[in-house]
């Protein structure tokens, strides 16, 4: 009888020790999960201002917060499927465009009509942004759904596209896009030269 109790006691002690070992092992933090925890703690929360609004208004702090929070830098807007980089190009926000590019935004992203940031910068005559995009190796050979490269959007005679600019002016100026037809007419050949 003593042997049986000793055996039972030994088995119980063994079981308790094994339970404690497994419990401690389960509680021990995995180095990989600790790293993930630290990374998630470092990640900031996205700001209340959405990324497209931040891009079009030039809200550098909100864009930086979106980048730090890991927001999708290529999220499409609901209207035309533009990325925040295309929005920054349209609204002539060079610093925002540079931040987005450096953070990994797709420099050749195509919106619903197939236009890239370079198409937009070229067509709306934003030479500094076009230069930035070219320096960052934006592709000049991408055609939009109308069959035009960025270069081809600025090579037609101005008189043939003037009505398009006038329509864009009516649509976009209430949103803050300045379209100066005289400036565009003068700048289109310079943009075309950059894109050759």
PDB file of C-alpha atoms in Angstrom:
ATOM      1  CA  UNK A   1       0.000   0.000   0.000  1.00  0.00           C
ATOM      2  CA  UNK A   2       2.800   2.363   0.708  1.00  0.00           C
ATOM      3  CA  UNK A   3       4.295   1.644  -2.675  1.00  0.00           C
ATOM      4  CA  UNK A   4       1.003   2.405  -4.376  1.00  0.00           C
ATOM      5  CA  UNK A   5       0.613   5.751  -2.563  1.00  0.00           C
ATOM      6  CA  UNK A   6       4.239   6.622  -3.273  1.00  0.00           C
ATOM      7  CA  UNK A   7       3.693   5.814  -6.915  1.00  0.00           C
ATOM      8  CA  UNK A   8       0.494   7.890  -6.948  1.00  0.00           C
ATOM      9  CA  UNK A   9       2.211  10.757  -5.170  1.00  0.00           C
ATOM     10  CA  UNK A  10       5.166  10.563  -7.556  1.00  0.00           C
ATOM     11  CA  UNK A  11       2.834  10.524 -10.535  1.00  0.00           C
ATOM     12  CA  UNK A  12       0.931  13.490  -9.150  1.00  0.00           C
ATOM     13  CA  UNK A  13       4.141  15.433  -8.536  1.00  0.00           C
ATOM     14  CA  UNK A  14       5.357  14.578 -12.040  1.00  0.00           C
ATOM     15  CA  UNK A  15       2.049  15.674 -13.514  1.00  0.00           C
ATOM     16  CA  UNK A  16       2.163  18.944 -11.575  1.00  0.00           C
ATOM     17  CA  UNK A  17       5.753  19.630 -12.652  1.00  0.00           C
ATOM     18  CA  UNK A  18       4.911  18.876 -16.288  1.00  0.00           C
ATOM     19  CA  UNK A  19       1.844  21.106 -16.048  1.00  0.00           C
ATOM     20  CA  UNK A  20       3.951  23.962 -14.638  1.00  0.00           C
ATOM     21  CA  UNK A  21       6.645  23.508 -17.304  1.00  0.00           C
ATOM     22  CA  UNK A  22       4.062  23.555 -20.105  1.00  0.00           C
ATOM     23  CA  UNK A  23       2.264  26.486 -18.506  1.00  0.00           C
ATOM     24  CA  UNK A  24       5.463  28.483 -18.233  1.00  0.00           C
ATOM     25  CA  UNK A  25       6.440  27.588 -21.783  1.00  0.00           C
ATOM     26  CA  UNK A  26       3.035  28.690 -23.032  1.00  0.00           C
ATOM     27  CA  UNK A  27       3.313  31.972 -21.152  1.00  0.00           C
ATOM     28  CA  UNK A  28       6.801  32.687 -22.409  1.00  0.00           C
ATOM     29  CA  UNK A  29       6.642  35.300 -25.146  1.00  0.00           C
ATOM     30  CA  UNK A  30       7.813  34.257 -28.570  1.00  0.00           C
ATOM     31  CA  UNK A  31      10.529  36.674 -29.843  1.00  0.00           C
ATOM     32  CA  UNK A  32       8.732  36.973 -33.197  1.00  0.00           C
ATOM     33  CA  UNK A  33       5.439  37.859 -31.536  1.00  0.00           C
ATOM     34  CA  UNK A  34       7.253  40.304 -29.257  1.00  0.00           C
ATOM     35  CA  UNK A  35       8.671  42.011 -32.352  1.00  0.00           C
ATOM     36  CA  UNK A  36       5.198  42.151 -33.938  1.00  0.00           C
ATOM     37  CA  UNK A  37       3.807  43.599 -30.728  1.00  0.00           C
ATOM     38  CA  UNK A  38       6.519  46.285 -30.680  1.00  0.00           C
ATOM     39  CA  UNK A  39       5.897  47.092 -34.357  1.00  0.00           C
ATOM     40  CA  UNK A  40       2.145  47.404 -33.820  1.00  0.00           C
ATOM     41  CA  UNK A  41       2.719  49.619 -30.794  1.00  0.00           C
ATOM     42  CA  UNK A  42       4.979  51.867 -32.906  1.00  0.00           C
ATOM     43  CA  UNK A  43       2.365  52.097 -35.668  1.00  0.00           C
ATOM     44  CA  UNK A  44       0.337  55.245 -35.386  1.00  0.00           C
ATOM     45  CA  UNK A  45      -3.383  55.492 -35.782  1.00  0.00           C
ATOM     46  CA  UNK A  46      -4.538  56.956 -39.112  1.00  0.00           C
ATOM     47  CA  UNK A  47      -5.829  60.520 -38.781  1.00  0.00           C
ATOM     48  CA  UNK A  48      -9.489  61.463 -39.182  1.00  0.00           C
ATOM     49  CA  UNK A  49      -8.708  63.196 -42.490  1.00  0.00           C
ATOM     50  CA  UNK A  50      -8.777  60.647 -45.292  1.00  0.00           C
ATOM     51  CA  UNK A  51      -5.659  60.342 -47.443  1.00  0.00           C
ATOM     52  CA  UNK A  52      -7.186  61.812 -50.616  1.00  0.00           C
ATOM     53  CA  UNK A  53      -8.406  64.896 -48.755  1.00  0.00           C
ATOM     54  CA  UNK A  54      -4.996  65.271 -47.132  1.00  0.00           C
ATOM     55  CA  UNK A  55      -3.346  65.005 -50.563  1.00  0.00           C
ATOM     56  CA  UNK A  56      -5.575  67.557 -52.254  1.00  0.00           C
ATOM     57  CA  UNK A  57      -5.424  70.073 -49.401  1.00  0.00           C
ATOM     58  CA  UNK A  58      -1.678  69.742 -48.869  1.00  0.00           C
ATOM     59  CA  UNK A  59      -2.079  68.442 -45.309  1.00  0.00           C
ATOM     60  CA  UNK A  60       1.480  67.168 -44.879  1.00  0.00           C
ATOM     61  CA  UNK A  61       0.994  66.081 -41.252  1.00  0.00           C
ATOM     62  CA  UNK A  62      -2.048  63.959 -42.109  1.00  0.00           C
ATOM     63  CA  UNK A  63      -0.188  62.355 -45.036  1.00  0.00           C
ATOM     64  CA  UNK A  64       2.759  61.565 -42.753  1.00  0.00           C
ATOM     65  CA  UNK A  65       0.363  60.054 -40.194  1.00  0.00           C
ATOM     66  CA  UNK A  66      -1.235  57.895 -42.891  1.00  0.00           C
ATOM     67  CA  UNK A  67       2.214  56.704 -43.959  1.00  0.00           C
ATOM     68  CA  UNK A  68       3.173  55.926 -40.340  1.00  0.00           C
ATOM     69  CA  UNK A  69      -0.150  54.133 -39.788  1.00  0.00           C
ATOM     70  CA  UNK A  70       0.418  51.927 -42.810  1.00  0.00           C
ATOM     71  CA  UNK A  71      -2.570  53.256 -44.754  1.00  0.00           C
ATOM     72  CA  UNK A  72      -3.006  52.010 -48.313  1.00  0.00           C
ATOM     73  CA  UNK A  73      -1.143  54.626 -50.352  1.00  0.00           C
ATOM     74  CA  UNK A  74      -2.777  53.398 -53.552  1.00  0.00           C
ATOM     75  CA  UNK A  75      -6.393  53.467 -52.394  1.00  0.00           C
ATOM     76  CA  UNK A  76      -8.731  54.467 -55.213  1.00  0.00           C
ATOM     77  CA  UNK A  77     -11.085  57.380 -54.815  1.00  0.00           C
ATOM     78  CA  UNK A  78     -14.741  56.587 -55.390  1.00  0.00           C
ATOM     79  CA  UNK A  79     -15.246  59.012 -58.255  1.00  0.00           C
ATOM     80  CA  UNK A  80     -12.532  58.277 -60.816  1.00  0.00           C
ATOM     81  CA  UNK A  81     -10.405  55.615 -59.205  1.00  0.00           C
ATOM     82  CA  UNK A  82      -7.458  57.957 -58.704  1.00  0.00           C
ATOM     83  CA  UNK A  83      -4.739  57.243 -56.172  1.00  0.00           C
ATOM     84  CA  UNK A  84      -3.649  59.817 -53.580  1.00  0.00           C
ATOM     85  CA  UNK A  85      -0.549  60.406 -55.745  1.00  0.00           C
ATOM     86  CA  UNK A  86      -2.720  61.259 -58.765  1.00  0.00           C
ATOM     87  CA  UNK A  87      -4.763  63.561 -56.511  1.00  0.00           C
ATOM     88  CA  UNK A  88      -1.578  65.284 -55.318  1.00  0.00           C
ATOM     89  CA  UNK A  89      -0.469  65.738 -58.941  1.00  0.00           C
ATOM     90  CA  UNK A  90      -3.809  67.227 -59.982  1.00  0.00           C
ATOM     91  CA  UNK A  91      -3.826  69.667 -57.068  1.00  0.00           C
ATOM     92  CA  UNK A  92      -0.138  70.565 -57.631  1.00  0.00           C
ATOM     93  CA  UNK A  93       0.957  69.284 -54.215  1.00  0.00           C
ATOM     94  CA  UNK A  94       4.606  68.540 -55.009  1.00  0.00           C
ATOM     95  CA  UNK A  95       5.703  67.920 -51.405  1.00  0.00           C
ATOM     96  CA  UNK A  96       2.803  65.512 -50.860  1.00  0.00           C
ATOM     97  CA  UNK A  97       3.653  63.736 -54.122  1.00  0.00           C
ATOM     98  CA  UNK A  98       7.288  63.387 -53.013  1.00  0.00           C
ATOM     99  CA  UNK A  99       6.251  61.988 -49.601  1.00  0.00           C
ATOM    100  CA  UNK A 100       3.917  59.447 -51.192  1.00  0.00           C
ATOM    101  CA  UNK A 101       6.540  58.334 -53.714  1.00  0.00           C
ATOM    102  CA  UNK A 102       9.209  57.941 -51.034  1.00  0.00           C
ATOM    103  CA  UNK A 103       6.769  55.931 -48.909  1.00  0.00           C
ATOM    104  CA  UNK A 104       6.147  53.484 -51.745  1.00  0.00           C
ATOM    105  CA  UNK A 105       3.068  54.756 -53.593  1.00  0.00           C
ATOM    106  CA  UNK A 106       2.767  53.222 -57.058  1.00  0.00           C
ATOM    107  CA  UNK A 107       4.264  55.817 -59.393  1.00  0.00           C
ATOM    108  CA  UNK A 108       2.613  54.142 -62.401  1.00  0.00           C
ATOM    109  CA  UNK A 109      -0.828  53.634 -60.830  1.00  0.00           C
ATOM    110  CA  UNK A 110      -3.643  53.889 -63.376  1.00  0.00           C
ATOM    111  CA  UNK A 111      -7.035  55.370 -62.537  1.00  0.00           C
ATOM    112  CA  UNK A 112     -10.335  54.312 -64.117  1.00  0.00           C
ATOM    113  CA  UNK A 113      -9.490  55.955 -67.451  1.00  0.00           C
ATOM    114  CA  UNK A 114      -6.004  54.480 -67.429  1.00  0.00           C
ATOM    115  CA  UNK A 115      -4.210  57.730 -66.627  1.00  0.00           C
ATOM    116  CA  UNK A 116      -1.116  57.665 -64.433  1.00  0.00           C
ATOM    117  CA  UNK A 117       0.281  60.418 -62.206  1.00  0.00           C
ATOM    118  CA  UNK A 118       2.492  61.376 -65.168  1.00  0.00           C
ATOM    119  CA  UNK A 119      -0.535  61.712 -67.480  1.00  0.00           C
ATOM    120  CA  UNK A 120      -2.178  64.040 -64.953  1.00  0.00           C
ATOM    121  CA  UNK A 121       0.941  66.120 -64.286  1.00  0.00           C
ATOM    122  CA  UNK A 122       1.537  66.449 -68.033  1.00  0.00           C
ATOM    123  CA  UNK A 123      -2.033  67.227 -69.103  1.00  0.00           C
ATOM    124  CA  UNK A 124      -2.574  69.786 -66.335  1.00  0.00           C
ATOM    125  CA  UNK A 125       0.898  71.275 -66.925  1.00  0.00           C
ATOM    126  CA  UNK A 126       2.528  70.692 -63.550  1.00  0.00           C
ATOM    127  CA  UNK A 127       6.199  70.779 -64.695  1.00  0.00           C
ATOM    128  CA  UNK A 128       7.788  70.398 -61.245  1.00  0.00           C
ATOM    129  CA  UNK A 129       5.701  67.328 -60.483  1.00  0.00           C
ATOM    130  CA  UNK A 130       6.294  65.896 -63.969  1.00  0.00           C
ATOM    131  CA  UNK A 131      10.033  66.361 -63.415  1.00  0.00           C
ATOM    132  CA  UNK A 132       9.830  64.637 -60.010  1.00  0.00           C
ATOM    133  CA  UNK A 133       7.924  61.701 -61.507  1.00  0.00           C
ATOM    134  CA  UNK A 134      10.443  61.349 -64.329  1.00  0.00           C
ATOM    135  CA  UNK A 135      13.363  61.500 -61.869  1.00  0.00           C
ATOM    136  CA  UNK A 136      11.699  58.691 -59.915  1.00  0.00           C
ATOM    137  CA  UNK A 137      11.455  56.623 -63.133  1.00  0.00           C
ATOM    138  CA  UNK A 138       7.761  56.979 -63.943  1.00  0.00           C
ATOM    139  CA  UNK A 139       7.084  55.122 -67.172  1.00  0.00           C
ATOM    140  CA  UNK A 140       6.477  57.355 -70.181  1.00  0.00           C
ATOM    141  CA  UNK A 141       5.152  54.544 -72.388  1.00  0.00           C
ATOM    142  CA  UNK A 142       1.920  53.768 -70.508  1.00  0.00           C
ATOM    143  CA  UNK A 143      -1.195  54.509 -72.555  1.00  0.00           C
ATOM    144  CA  UNK A 144      -4.502  55.478 -71.023  1.00  0.00           C
ATOM    145  CA  UNK A 145      -7.827  54.039 -72.209  1.00  0.00           C
ATOM    146  CA  UNK A 146      -7.935  56.645 -74.971  1.00  0.00           C
ATOM    147  CA  UNK A 147      -4.682  55.278 -76.368  1.00  0.00           C
ATOM    148  CA  UNK A 148      -2.514  58.217 -75.291  1.00  0.00           C
ATOM    149  CA  UNK A 149       0.779  58.343 -73.448  1.00  0.00           C
ATOM    150  CA  UNK A 150       1.474  61.325 -71.189  1.00  0.00           C
ATOM    151  CA  UNK A 151       3.451  62.840 -74.068  1.00  0.00           C
ATOM    152  CA  UNK A 152       0.531  62.467 -76.450  1.00  0.00           C
ATOM    153  CA  UNK A 153      -1.802  64.294 -74.046  1.00  0.00           C
ATOM    154  CA  UNK A 154       0.177  67.507 -74.589  1.00  0.00           C
ATOM    155  CA  UNK A 155       1.169  67.305 -78.268  1.00  0.00           C
ATOM    156  CA  UNK A 156      -2.188  67.986 -79.945  1.00  0.00           C
ATOM    157  CA  UNK A 157      -2.670  71.612 -81.038  1.00  0.00           C
ATOM    158  CA  UNK A 158      -4.033  73.628 -78.123  1.00  0.00           C
ATOM    159  CA  UNK A 159      -7.092  74.810 -80.056  1.00  0.00           C
ATOM    160  CA  UNK A 160      -8.242  71.201 -80.507  1.00  0.00           C
ATOM    161  CA  UNK A 161      -8.141  70.495 -76.752  1.00  0.00           C
ATOM    162  CA  UNK A 162      -9.083  73.930 -75.439  1.00  0.00           C
ATOM    163  CA  UNK A 163     -12.729  72.896 -74.924  1.00  0.00           C
ATOM    164  CA  UNK A 164     -11.576  69.939 -72.806  1.00  0.00           C
ATOM    165  CA  UNK A 165      -9.587  72.303 -70.582  1.00  0.00           C
ATOM    166  CA  UNK A 166     -12.591  74.644 -70.361  1.00  0.00           C
ATOM    167  CA  UNK A 167     -14.797  71.762 -69.233  1.00  0.00           C
ATOM    168  CA  UNK A 168     -12.178  70.653 -66.703  1.00  0.00           C
ATOM    169  CA  UNK A 169     -11.915  74.224 -65.460  1.00  0.00           C
ATOM    170  CA  UNK A 170     -15.676  74.333 -64.783  1.00  0.00           C
ATOM    171  CA  UNK A 171     -15.588  70.983 -62.984  1.00  0.00           C
ATOM    172  CA  UNK A 172     -12.366  71.332 -61.018  1.00  0.00           C
ATOM    173  CA  UNK A 173     -12.033  74.996 -60.043  1.00  0.00           C
ATOM    174  CA  UNK A 174     -14.802  74.719 -57.407  1.00  0.00           C
ATOM    175  CA  UNK A 175     -12.665  71.968 -55.843  1.00  0.00           C
ATOM    176  CA  UNK A 176      -9.557  74.177 -55.793  1.00  0.00           C
ATOM    177  CA  UNK A 177      -7.752  73.198 -59.008  1.00  0.00           C
ATOM    178  CA  UNK A 178      -6.547  76.336 -60.758  1.00  0.00           C
ATOM    179  CA  UNK A 179      -6.653  76.040 -64.549  1.00  0.00           C
ATOM    180  CA  UNK A 180      -5.114  79.025 -66.311  1.00  0.00           C
ATOM    181  CA  UNK A 181      -5.694  78.452 -70.028  1.00  0.00           C
ATOM    182  CA  UNK A 182      -2.990  80.920 -71.120  1.00  0.00           C
ATOM    183  CA  UNK A 183      -0.459  79.211 -68.837  1.00  0.00           C
ATOM    184  CA  UNK A 184      -1.458  75.763 -70.088  1.00  0.00           C
ATOM    185  CA  UNK A 185      -1.187  76.844 -73.727  1.00  0.00           C
ATOM    186  CA  UNK A 186       2.296  78.234 -73.065  1.00  0.00           C
ATOM    187  CA  UNK A 187       3.465  75.278 -70.910  1.00  0.00           C
ATOM    188  CA  UNK A 188       2.239  72.311 -72.974  1.00  0.00           C
ATOM    189  CA  UNK A 189       5.223  72.443 -75.390  1.00  0.00           C
ATOM    190  CA  UNK A 190       7.651  72.540 -72.427  1.00  0.00           C
ATOM    191  CA  UNK A 191       5.990  69.487 -70.879  1.00  0.00           C
ATOM    192  CA  UNK A 192       6.088  67.703 -74.250  1.00  0.00           C
ATOM    193  CA  UNK A 193       9.821  68.400 -74.484  1.00  0.00           C
ATOM    194  CA  UNK A 194      10.351  66.918 -70.997  1.00  0.00           C
ATOM    195  CA  UNK A 195       8.510  63.760 -72.031  1.00  0.00           C
ATOM    196  CA  UNK A 196      10.346  63.085 -75.293  1.00  0.00           C
TER     197      UNK A 196
END
